[in-house]
């Protein structure tokens, strides 16, 4: 038989950065991949977890699935899955749990009385969750919302969903940045006022809130409510130099732990002596730098790597700097995931405190290089927005 008779002239394709979950879904639709195929490769299938979530009719059923997220991350780490894909897969499970909890709540409460959207914030908003994640979320309600008529409905809904997520393993946000908090469950015009206040009066609390609420992504409901808000806000941030200077200055507080000689400086005392906090001293600074790029250019992208790549395409970030920052983020994120896997293998709760003895000399050199990249780019932005502007 001629080869041309077998070749598919219009093959189905996926982007290079497509997650395992997206690939599996596509192949299953084509009949090329079955559940048993996946299960032979890993005992926890993200596709099956997502499917099982939508089959559950009780909170208890969802809790059982939620407790499998740590095992899922371990399997992804063992399979050498990229941090970018791992973050998207873990977050997809959180999204699915959230949507199902909302659906179950609506069975008891009825449909929303006015249009609304459930919004993920922080690491879930950026699709960068790991097994060590609390919940950050909020709700944007239509301006048709009337507190006296609709307030009790949305308060009860938000409480059911946030408490449900906590029962599934996503602890309540210590800062109460959740939809169950009245301040973060508001109509569109109030959210507009919030962002206007934060950008025009960037005092310390506002800068802290910005690190969470500028990383928003719609999960369930009327997505256009959030998109309208984000387009309006990001249309004005590039012109707010004083605001950007405050954001850059605030981001300088989280510096990589390098000493005067350019060597990694671990903590000397306390419960985490001899460790490096990968989240606060490496991942958060890169997330901050990518967010600054997004605010400078008014980018709609939320994921850190996507922001870096878009900023590079627009010339906001040089191509070499973007490549270095993206590689540093992937390397440090994979170290974090591998460390959390080791914690779980030892029967401990996963954390972000890496003992340097866990690393080979090769890995230590790369970690030091990653810290140097972060520090250098922090210095670039500090020069662009000097403290004298404040």
mmCIF file of C-alpha atoms in Angstrom:
data_model
loop_
_atom_site.group_PDB
_atom_site.id
_atom_site.type_symbol
_atom_site.label_atom_id
_atom_site.label_comp_id
_atom_site.label_asym_id
_atom_site.label_seq_id
_atom_site.Cartn_x
_atom_site.Cartn_y
_atom_site.Cartn_z
ATOM 1 C CA UNK A 1 0.000 0.000 0.000
ATOM 2 C CA UNK A 2 1.415 3.452 -0.903
ATOM 3 C CA UNK A 3 2.565 5.555 2.056
ATOM 4 C CA UNK A 4 0.342 8.456 0.970
ATOM 5 C CA UNK A 5 -2.709 6.262 1.575
ATOM 6 C CA UNK A 6 -1.748 5.941 5.249
ATOM 7 C CA UNK A 7 -0.595 9.495 5.979
ATOM 8 C CA UNK A 8 -3.052 11.827 7.716
ATOM 9 C CA UNK A 9 -3.088 15.009 5.613
ATOM 10 C CA UNK A 10 -4.647 17.163 8.356
ATOM 11 C CA UNK A 11 -3.293 15.766 11.601
ATOM 12 C CA UNK A 12 -4.658 16.875 14.958
ATOM 13 C CA UNK A 13 -1.958 18.857 16.755
ATOM 14 C CA UNK A 14 -1.386 20.387 20.150
ATOM 15 C CA UNK A 15 1.013 23.198 21.163
ATOM 16 C CA UNK A 16 4.477 22.250 22.407
ATOM 17 C CA UNK A 17 3.598 23.353 25.929
ATOM 18 C CA UNK A 18 0.395 21.269 26.076
ATOM 19 C CA UNK A 19 0.007 19.485 29.398
ATOM 20 C CA UNK A 20 -0.170 15.733 29.868
ATOM 21 C CA UNK A 21 -3.833 16.218 30.730
ATOM 22 C CA UNK A 22 -4.556 17.917 27.379
ATOM 23 C CA UNK A 23 -2.648 15.248 25.427
ATOM 24 C CA UNK A 24 -4.421 12.434 27.230
ATOM 25 C CA UNK A 25 -7.835 13.966 26.619
ATOM 26 C CA UNK A 26 -7.121 14.364 22.906
ATOM 27 C CA UNK A 27 -5.756 10.845 22.436
ATOM 28 C CA UNK A 28 -8.673 9.332 24.312
ATOM 29 C CA UNK A 29 -11.143 11.188 22.092
ATOM 30 C CA UNK A 30 -9.342 9.724 19.074
ATOM 31 C CA UNK A 31 -9.503 6.221 20.543
ATOM 32 C CA UNK A 32 -5.711 5.964 20.678
ATOM 33 C CA UNK A 33 -5.337 5.988 24.454
ATOM 34 C CA UNK A 34 -7.382 4.204 27.097
ATOM 35 C CA UNK A 35 -7.568 4.475 30.850
ATOM 36 C CA UNK A 36 -5.668 1.209 31.196
ATOM 37 C CA UNK A 37 -2.858 2.643 29.043
ATOM 38 C CA UNK A 38 -2.512 5.538 31.448
ATOM 39 C CA UNK A 39 -2.808 3.403 34.547
ATOM 40 C CA UNK A 40 0.024 1.160 33.358
ATOM 41 C CA UNK A 41 2.267 4.223 33.293
ATOM 42 C CA UNK A 42 1.208 5.768 36.569
ATOM 43 C CA UNK A 43 -1.113 4.651 39.322
ATOM 44 C CA UNK A 44 -2.768 8.063 39.590
ATOM 45 C CA UNK A 45 -4.206 9.342 36.330
ATOM 46 C CA UNK A 46 -5.030 13.079 36.162
ATOM 47 C CA UNK A 47 -7.636 12.348 33.505
ATOM 48 C CA UNK A 48 -9.390 9.791 35.676
ATOM 49 C CA UNK A 49 -9.158 12.011 38.742
ATOM 50 C CA UNK A 50 -10.863 14.852 36.867
ATOM 51 C CA UNK A 51 -13.509 12.493 35.488
ATOM 52 C CA UNK A 52 -14.173 10.992 38.919
ATOM 53 C CA UNK A 53 -14.527 14.426 40.467
ATOM 54 C CA UNK A 54 -17.453 15.226 38.183
ATOM 55 C CA UNK A 55 -19.092 11.903 39.068
ATOM 56 C CA UNK A 56 -19.213 12.644 42.797
ATOM 57 C CA UNK A 57 -22.484 13.615 44.419
ATOM 58 C CA UNK A 58 -21.193 14.138 47.975
ATOM 59 C CA UNK A 59 -18.446 16.073 49.713
ATOM 60 C CA UNK A 60 -17.099 12.812 51.121
ATOM 61 C CA UNK A 61 -16.470 11.501 47.621
ATOM 62 C CA UNK A 62 -14.570 14.649 46.683
ATOM 63 C CA UNK A 63 -12.457 14.475 49.832
ATOM 64 C CA UNK A 64 -11.175 11.042 48.833
ATOM 65 C CA UNK A 65 -10.060 12.382 45.469
ATOM 66 C CA UNK A 66 -8.570 15.551 46.950
ATOM 67 C CA UNK A 67 -6.307 13.456 49.132
ATOM 68 C CA UNK A 68 -4.821 11.843 46.008
ATOM 69 C CA UNK A 69 -3.286 15.111 44.797
ATOM 70 C CA UNK A 70 -0.044 14.524 46.699
ATOM 71 C CA UNK A 71 0.302 11.085 45.122
ATOM 72 C CA UNK A 72 -0.397 12.605 41.704
ATOM 73 C CA UNK A 73 2.397 15.138 42.169
ATOM 74 C CA UNK A 74 4.775 12.367 43.220
ATOM 75 C CA UNK A 75 3.985 10.363 40.075
ATOM 76 C CA UNK A 76 4.489 13.427 37.886
ATOM 77 C CA UNK A 77 7.815 14.132 39.567
ATOM 78 C CA UNK A 78 8.937 10.513 39.133
ATOM 79 C CA UNK A 79 7.992 10.734 35.444
ATOM 80 C CA UNK A 80 10.249 13.815 35.100
ATOM 81 C CA UNK A 81 7.297 16.002 34.096
ATOM 82 C CA UNK A 82 8.196 19.675 33.700
ATOM 83 C CA UNK A 83 7.260 22.057 36.490
ATOM 84 C CA UNK A 84 5.191 24.027 33.971
ATOM 85 C CA UNK A 85 3.083 20.977 33.106
ATOM 86 C CA UNK A 86 2.929 19.783 36.711
ATOM 87 C CA UNK A 87 1.548 23.137 37.824
ATOM 88 C CA UNK A 88 -1.131 23.053 35.139
ATOM 89 C CA UNK A 89 -2.148 19.474 35.976
ATOM 90 C CA UNK A 90 -2.317 19.980 39.757
ATOM 91 C CA UNK A 91 -4.249 23.218 39.243
ATOM 92 C CA UNK A 92 -6.660 21.514 36.830
ATOM 93 C CA UNK A 93 -7.600 19.106 39.628
ATOM 94 C CA UNK A 94 -8.193 22.038 42.007
ATOM 95 C CA UNK A 95 -10.347 23.721 39.374
ATOM 96 C CA UNK A 96 -12.368 20.543 38.890
ATOM 97 C CA UNK A 97 -12.914 20.164 42.652
ATOM 98 C CA UNK A 98 -13.965 23.807 42.881
ATOM 99 C CA UNK A 99 -16.462 23.493 40.025
ATOM 100 C CA UNK A 100 -17.950 20.346 41.502
ATOM 101 C CA UNK A 101 -18.298 21.916 44.950
ATOM 102 C CA UNK A 102 -20.102 24.862 43.367
ATOM 103 C CA UNK A 103 -22.414 22.497 41.481
ATOM 104 C CA UNK A 104 -23.210 20.565 44.676
ATOM 105 C CA UNK A 105 -23.899 23.800 46.555
ATOM 106 C CA UNK A 106 -26.266 24.921 43.805
ATOM 107 C CA UNK A 107 -28.212 21.674 44.133
ATOM 108 C CA UNK A 108 -29.184 22.824 47.641
ATOM 109 C CA UNK A 109 -29.291 26.592 47.093
ATOM 110 C CA UNK A 110 -30.580 26.815 43.544
ATOM 111 C CA UNK A 111 -28.944 28.756 40.702
ATOM 112 C CA UNK A 112 -27.292 32.127 41.376
ATOM 113 C CA UNK A 113 -29.855 34.946 41.548
ATOM 114 C CA UNK A 114 -27.575 37.247 39.510
ATOM 115 C CA UNK A 115 -24.623 36.529 37.187
ATOM 116 C CA UNK A 116 -21.367 35.817 39.003
ATOM 117 C CA UNK A 117 -17.947 34.262 38.482
ATOM 118 C CA UNK A 118 -15.785 32.225 40.852
ATOM 119 C CA UNK A 119 -12.197 33.375 40.503
ATOM 120 C CA UNK A 120 -8.926 31.665 41.408
ATOM 121 C CA UNK A 121 -6.166 33.913 42.727
ATOM 122 C CA UNK A 122 -2.507 33.451 43.644
ATOM 123 C CA UNK A 123 -0.825 30.210 42.566
ATOM 124 C CA UNK A 124 -4.122 28.637 41.458
ATOM 125 C CA UNK A 125 -4.822 31.688 39.317
ATOM 126 C CA UNK A 126 -1.373 31.331 37.730
ATOM 127 C CA UNK A 127 -1.769 27.524 37.234
ATOM 128 C CA UNK A 128 1.296 26.990 39.415
ATOM 129 C CA UNK A 129 -0.057 24.994 42.337
ATOM 130 C CA UNK A 130 1.797 22.186 44.082
ATOM 131 C CA UNK A 131 0.703 19.726 46.761
ATOM 132 C CA UNK A 132 1.665 22.428 49.296
ATOM 133 C CA UNK A 133 -0.954 25.075 48.465
ATOM 134 C CA UNK A 134 -3.590 26.888 50.450
ATOM 135 C CA UNK A 135 -6.596 28.436 48.744
ATOM 136 C CA UNK A 136 -6.837 31.979 47.361
ATOM 137 C CA UNK A 137 -10.099 32.857 45.643
ATOM 138 C CA UNK A 138 -12.789 35.488 45.298
ATOM 139 C CA UNK A 139 -16.080 36.203 43.541
ATOM 140 C CA UNK A 140 -17.031 38.954 41.114
ATOM 141 C CA UNK A 141 -20.775 39.563 41.065
ATOM 142 C CA UNK A 142 -22.893 41.387 38.519
ATOM 143 C CA UNK A 143 -23.769 44.983 39.340
ATOM 144 C CA UNK A 144 -27.355 43.718 39.494
ATOM 145 C CA UNK A 145 -26.394 42.337 42.924
ATOM 146 C CA UNK A 146 -28.471 43.746 45.800
ATOM 147 C CA UNK A 147 -27.054 42.847 49.238
ATOM 148 C CA UNK A 148 -30.417 42.704 50.987
ATOM 149 C CA UNK A 149 -31.843 40.346 48.350
ATOM 150 C CA UNK A 150 -28.847 38.277 47.295
ATOM 151 C CA UNK A 151 -26.290 38.577 50.094
ATOM 152 C CA UNK A 152 -27.264 35.470 52.071
ATOM 153 C CA UNK A 153 -27.214 33.271 48.959
ATOM 154 C CA UNK A 154 -23.668 34.173 47.951
ATOM 155 C CA UNK A 155 -22.374 34.131 51.518
ATOM 156 C CA UNK A 156 -23.688 30.592 52.005
ATOM 157 C CA UNK A 157 -22.389 29.456 48.602
ATOM 158 C CA UNK A 158 -18.906 30.828 49.252
ATOM 159 C CA UNK A 159 -18.758 29.263 52.713
ATOM 160 C CA UNK A 160 -19.783 25.848 51.390
ATOM 161 C CA UNK A 161 -17.167 25.933 48.628
ATOM 162 C CA UNK A 162 -14.281 27.297 50.729
ATOM 163 C CA UNK A 163 -14.973 24.918 53.599
ATOM 164 C CA UNK A 164 -15.316 22.088 51.077
ATOM 165 C CA UNK A 165 -11.923 22.894 49.579
ATOM 166 C CA UNK A 166 -10.413 22.964 53.070
ATOM 167 C CA UNK A 167 -11.870 19.516 53.778
ATOM 168 C CA UNK A 168 -10.354 18.306 50.485
ATOM 169 C CA UNK A 169 -6.899 19.417 51.638
ATOM 170 C CA UNK A 170 -6.663 23.065 50.524
ATOM 171 C CA UNK A 171 -6.357 24.878 53.839
ATOM 172 C CA UNK A 172 -8.044 28.220 54.371
ATOM 173 C CA UNK A 173 -5.864 31.166 53.379
ATOM 174 C CA UNK A 174 -4.154 32.497 56.538
ATOM 175 C CA UNK A 175 -4.803 36.028 55.265
ATOM 176 C CA UNK A 176 -8.483 35.227 54.635
ATOM 177 C CA UNK A 177 -8.183 36.061 50.931
ATOM 178 C CA UNK A 178 -11.123 33.858 50.045
ATOM 179 C CA UNK A 179 -14.607 34.279 48.622
ATOM 180 C CA UNK A 180 -16.085 33.445 52.046
ATOM 181 C CA UNK A 181 -14.629 36.742 53.313
ATOM 182 C CA UNK A 182 -17.199 39.478 52.661
ATOM 183 C CA UNK A 183 -14.637 41.920 51.228
ATOM 184 C CA UNK A 184 -13.660 39.483 48.462
ATOM 185 C CA UNK A 185 -17.193 38.723 47.301
ATOM 186 C CA UNK A 186 -18.318 41.942 45.674
ATOM 187 C CA UNK A 187 -20.027 43.354 42.565
ATOM 188 C CA UNK A 188 -17.996 44.517 39.586
ATOM 189 C CA UNK A 189 -18.116 48.226 40.425
ATOM 190 C CA UNK A 190 -16.680 47.575 43.894
ATOM 191 C CA UNK A 191 -13.809 45.530 42.439
ATOM 192 C CA UNK A 192 -13.084 48.414 40.060
ATOM 193 C CA UNK A 193 -12.910 50.736 43.065
ATOM 194 C CA UNK A 194 -10.575 48.321 44.874
ATOM 195 C CA UNK A 195 -8.077 48.241 42.015
ATOM 196 C CA UNK A 196 -8.252 51.990 41.528
ATOM 197 C CA UNK A 197 -7.463 52.513 45.200
ATOM 198 C CA UNK A 198 -4.591 49.997 45.171
ATOM 199 C CA UNK A 199 -2.929 51.548 42.126
ATOM 200 C CA UNK A 200 -3.430 55.163 43.172
ATOM 201 C CA UNK A 201 -2.563 54.671 46.858
ATOM 202 C CA UNK A 202 -0.063 51.777 46.980
ATOM 203 C CA UNK A 203 0.393 51.622 50.745
ATOM 204 C CA UNK A 204 1.830 48.426 52.316
ATOM 205 C CA UNK A 205 -1.450 46.537 52.624
ATOM 206 C CA UNK A 206 -2.380 47.387 49.045
ATOM 207 C CA UNK A 207 0.981 46.082 47.809
ATOM 208 C CA UNK A 208 0.421 42.834 49.675
ATOM 209 C CA UNK A 209 -3.055 42.459 48.131
ATOM 210 C CA UNK A 210 -1.653 43.171 44.666
ATOM 211 C CA UNK A 211 0.538 40.050 44.843
ATOM 212 C CA UNK A 212 -2.648 37.967 45.088
ATOM 213 C CA UNK A 213 -5.347 39.871 43.236
ATOM 214 C CA UNK A 214 -3.375 40.780 40.120
ATOM 215 C CA UNK A 215 -3.097 37.048 39.420
ATOM 216 C CA UNK A 216 -6.750 36.243 38.732
ATOM 217 C CA UNK A 217 -8.321 33.584 36.494
ATOM 218 C CA UNK A 218 -11.981 32.700 36.055
ATOM 219 C CA UNK A 219 -12.898 29.146 37.081
ATOM 220 C CA UNK A 220 -16.709 28.939 37.001
ATOM 221 C CA UNK A 221 -19.574 31.181 35.999
ATOM 222 C CA UNK A 222 -19.740 34.290 33.812
ATOM 223 C CA UNK A 223 -16.117 34.617 32.707
ATOM 224 C CA UNK A 224 -16.772 37.961 31.001
ATOM 225 C CA UNK A 225 -17.250 39.657 34.389
ATOM 226 C CA UNK A 226 -13.615 39.007 35.272
ATOM 227 C CA UNK A 227 -12.295 39.691 31.772
ATOM 228 C CA UNK A 228 -14.024 43.071 31.767
ATOM 229 C CA UNK A 229 -12.422 43.926 35.103
ATOM 230 C CA UNK A 230 -8.937 42.792 34.078
ATOM 231 C CA UNK A 231 -9.021 44.607 30.736
ATOM 232 C CA UNK A 232 -10.071 47.832 32.450
ATOM 233 C CA UNK A 233 -7.387 47.598 35.134
ATOM 234 C CA UNK A 234 -4.503 46.580 32.866
ATOM 235 C CA UNK A 235 -5.335 49.318 30.382
ATOM 236 C CA UNK A 236 -4.167 51.853 32.960
ATOM 237 C CA UNK A 237 -1.307 50.233 34.918
ATOM 238 C CA UNK A 238 1.426 50.972 32.307
ATOM 239 C CA UNK A 239 0.872 54.710 32.825
ATOM 240 C CA UNK A 240 1.175 54.571 36.615
ATOM 241 C CA UNK A 241 4.927 55.025 37.139
ATOM 242 C CA UNK A 242 4.660 55.777 40.853
ATOM 243 C CA UNK A 243 2.554 52.658 41.393
ATOM 244 C CA UNK A 244 5.062 50.536 39.460
ATOM 245 C CA UNK A 245 7.926 52.012 41.492
ATOM 246 C CA UNK A 246 6.181 50.943 44.699
ATOM 247 C CA UNK A 247 5.582 47.438 43.304
ATOM 248 C CA UNK A 248 9.244 47.092 42.288
ATOM 249 C CA UNK A 249 10.461 48.398 45.653
ATOM 250 C CA UNK A 250 8.179 45.964 47.482
ATOM 251 C CA UNK A 251 9.450 43.062 45.356
ATOM 252 C CA UNK A 252 13.053 43.846 46.388
ATOM 253 C CA UNK A 253 12.303 42.603 49.893
ATOM 254 C CA UNK A 254 12.455 38.983 48.761
ATOM 255 C CA UNK A 255 16.041 38.511 47.630
ATOM 256 C CA UNK A 256 17.818 35.238 46.777
ATOM 257 C CA UNK A 257 20.015 34.021 49.655
ATOM 258 C CA UNK A 258 23.463 34.817 48.245
ATOM 259 C CA UNK A 259 26.285 36.087 50.448
ATOM 260 C CA UNK A 260 28.847 38.766 49.550
ATOM 261 C CA UNK A 261 30.936 36.157 47.738
ATOM 262 C CA UNK A 262 28.039 35.012 45.568
ATOM 263 C CA UNK A 263 27.602 31.725 47.424
ATOM 264 C CA UNK A 264 24.313 30.258 48.701
ATOM 265 C CA UNK A 265 23.678 31.260 52.303
ATOM 266 C CA UNK A 266 21.370 28.834 54.113
ATOM 267 C CA UNK A 267 19.580 29.705 57.335
ATOM 268 C CA UNK A 268 21.907 29.604 60.351
ATOM 269 C CA UNK A 269 19.396 28.945 63.122
ATOM 270 C CA UNK A 270 15.815 28.110 63.960
ATOM 271 C CA UNK A 271 13.590 25.246 62.951
ATOM 272 C CA UNK A 272 14.840 25.396 59.361
ATOM 273 C CA UNK A 273 18.564 25.828 59.968
ATOM 274 C CA UNK A 274 20.675 24.646 57.037
ATOM 275 C CA UNK A 275 17.855 25.121 54.521
ATOM 276 C CA UNK A 276 16.900 27.477 51.724
ATOM 277 C CA UNK A 277 13.286 28.637 51.396
ATOM 278 C CA UNK A 278 12.686 27.953 47.708
ATOM 279 C CA UNK A 279 9.270 29.583 47.653
ATOM 280 C CA UNK A 280 9.999 32.901 49.341
ATOM 281 C CA UNK A 281 13.569 33.417 48.146
ATOM 282 C CA UNK A 282 13.436 32.032 44.602
ATOM 283 C CA UNK A 283 9.975 31.301 43.225
ATOM 284 C CA UNK A 284 8.222 34.375 44.645
ATOM 285 C CA UNK A 285 10.873 36.815 43.317
ATOM 286 C CA UNK A 286 10.503 35.375 39.797
ATOM 287 C CA UNK A 287 6.707 35.517 40.054
ATOM 288 C CA UNK A 288 7.059 39.151 41.161
ATOM 289 C CA UNK A 289 9.346 40.018 38.239
ATOM 290 C CA UNK A 290 6.946 38.445 35.741
ATOM 291 C CA UNK A 291 4.019 40.304 37.318
ATOM 292 C CA UNK A 292 5.923 43.593 37.034
ATOM 293 C CA UNK A 293 6.427 42.889 33.323
ATOM 294 C CA UNK A 294 2.688 42.260 32.996
ATOM 295 C CA UNK A 295 1.806 45.486 34.794
ATOM 296 C CA UNK A 296 4.314 47.505 32.760
ATOM 297 C CA UNK A 297 2.963 46.219 29.443
ATOM 298 C CA UNK A 298 -0.680 45.661 30.416
ATOM 299 C CA UNK A 299 -0.450 41.933 29.659
ATOM 300 C CA UNK A 300 -3.511 39.723 30.137
ATOM 301 C CA UNK A 301 -1.350 36.613 30.709
ATOM 302 C CA UNK A 302 -1.422 35.285 34.297
ATOM 303 C CA UNK A 303 0.959 32.304 34.304
ATOM 304 C CA UNK A 304 4.542 33.308 35.157
ATOM 305 C CA UNK A 305 6.213 31.598 32.174
ATOM 306 C CA UNK A 306 3.551 32.918 29.799
ATOM 307 C CA UNK A 307 4.125 36.445 31.125
ATOM 308 C CA UNK A 308 7.886 36.138 30.634
ATOM 309 C CA UNK A 309 7.507 34.881 27.069
ATOM 310 C CA UNK A 310 4.962 37.555 26.120
ATOM 311 C CA UNK A 311 7.099 40.304 27.669
ATOM 312 C CA UNK A 312 10.042 39.073 25.606
ATOM 313 C CA UNK A 313 8.011 39.114 22.379
ATOM 314 C CA UNK A 314 6.950 42.697 23.091
ATOM 315 C CA UNK A 315 10.512 43.807 23.864
ATOM 316 C CA UNK A 316 9.773 44.521 27.537
ATOM 317 C CA UNK A 317 12.339 41.880 28.460
ATOM 318 C CA UNK A 318 15.387 40.968 26.385
ATOM 319 C CA UNK A 319 15.373 37.501 24.843
ATOM 320 C CA UNK A 320 18.474 36.328 26.796
ATOM 321 C CA UNK A 321 17.029 37.648 30.071
ATOM 322 C CA UNK A 322 13.684 35.989 29.373
ATOM 323 C CA UNK A 323 15.388 32.691 28.585
ATOM 324 C CA UNK A 324 17.513 32.852 31.746
ATOM 325 C CA UNK A 325 14.539 33.774 33.930
ATOM 326 C CA UNK A 326 12.321 31.067 32.421
ATOM 327 C CA UNK A 327 15.036 28.424 32.876
ATOM 328 C CA UNK A 328 15.705 29.566 36.440
ATOM 329 C CA UNK A 329 12.002 29.319 37.258
ATOM 330 C CA UNK A 330 11.705 25.821 35.799
ATOM 331 C CA UNK A 331 14.851 24.605 37.588
ATOM 332 C CA UNK A 332 13.908 25.998 40.998
ATOM 333 C CA UNK A 333 10.301 24.823 40.657
ATOM 334 C CA UNK A 334 11.438 21.288 39.836
ATOM 335 C CA UNK A 335 13.768 21.302 42.830
ATOM 336 C CA UNK A 336 10.808 22.330 44.973
ATOM 337 C CA UNK A 337 8.618 19.533 43.605
ATOM 338 C CA UNK A 338 11.399 16.961 44.047
ATOM 339 C CA UNK A 339 11.956 18.160 47.626
ATOM 340 C CA UNK A 340 8.246 17.871 48.406
ATOM 341 C CA UNK A 341 8.271 14.349 46.982
ATOM 342 C CA UNK A 342 11.158 13.469 49.311
ATOM 343 C CA UNK A 343 9.225 14.928 52.273
ATOM 344 C CA UNK A 344 6.208 12.751 51.484
ATOM 345 C CA UNK A 345 8.381 9.655 51.047
ATOM 346 C CA UNK A 346 9.656 10.275 54.579
ATOM 347 C CA UNK A 347 6.113 10.545 55.882
ATOM 348 C CA UNK A 348 6.355 14.322 56.387
ATOM 349 C CA UNK A 349 4.140 17.136 55.213
ATOM 350 C CA UNK A 350 5.576 18.726 52.041
ATOM 351 C CA UNK A 351 7.220 22.108 52.582
ATOM 352 C CA UNK A 352 9.463 24.559 50.748
ATOM 353 C CA UNK A 353 12.587 24.345 52.916
ATOM 354 C CA UNK A 354 15.318 22.599 50.950
ATOM 355 C CA UNK A 355 18.313 21.144 52.788
ATOM 356 C CA UNK A 356 21.382 21.816 50.683
ATOM 357 C CA UNK A 357 22.715 18.313 51.363
ATOM 358 C CA UNK A 358 19.823 17.011 49.253
ATOM 359 C CA UNK A 359 21.598 18.472 46.217
ATOM 360 C CA UNK A 360 24.526 17.266 44.179
ATOM 361 C CA UNK A 361 27.384 19.683 43.516
ATOM 362 C CA UNK A 362 26.029 20.076 39.991
ATOM 363 C CA UNK A 363 22.594 21.056 41.329
ATOM 364 C CA UNK A 364 24.109 23.469 43.843
ATOM 365 C CA UNK A 365 25.967 25.270 41.077
ATOM 366 C CA UNK A 366 22.780 25.557 39.032
ATOM 367 C CA UNK A 367 20.812 26.791 42.031
ATOM 368 C CA UNK A 368 23.451 29.437 42.676
ATOM 369 C CA UNK A 369 23.273 30.457 39.006
ATOM 370 C CA UNK A 370 19.472 30.670 39.232
ATOM 371 C CA UNK A 371 19.773 32.916 42.293
ATOM 372 C CA UNK A 372 22.251 35.116 40.406
ATOM 373 C CA UNK A 373 19.840 35.501 37.485
ATOM 374 C CA UNK A 374 17.044 36.569 39.838
ATOM 375 C CA UNK A 375 19.250 39.002 41.731
ATOM 376 C CA UNK A 376 20.584 40.588 38.528
ATOM 377 C CA UNK A 377 17.102 41.196 37.117
ATOM 378 C CA UNK A 378 15.884 42.569 40.435
ATOM 379 C CA UNK A 379 18.754 45.061 40.226
ATOM 380 C CA UNK A 380 17.757 46.003 36.651
ATOM 381 C CA UNK A 381 14.231 46.899 37.738
ATOM 382 C CA UNK A 382 15.510 48.707 40.841
ATOM 383 C CA UNK A 383 17.553 50.950 38.519
ATOM 384 C CA UNK A 384 14.551 51.473 36.242
ATOM 385 C CA UNK A 385 12.371 52.506 39.188
ATOM 386 C CA UNK A 386 14.797 53.953 41.773
ATOM 387 C CA UNK A 387 13.628 54.418 45.335
ATOM 388 C CA UNK A 388 14.000 58.172 44.856
ATOM 389 C CA UNK A 389 10.751 58.088 42.872
ATOM 390 C CA UNK A 390 8.803 57.152 46.009
#
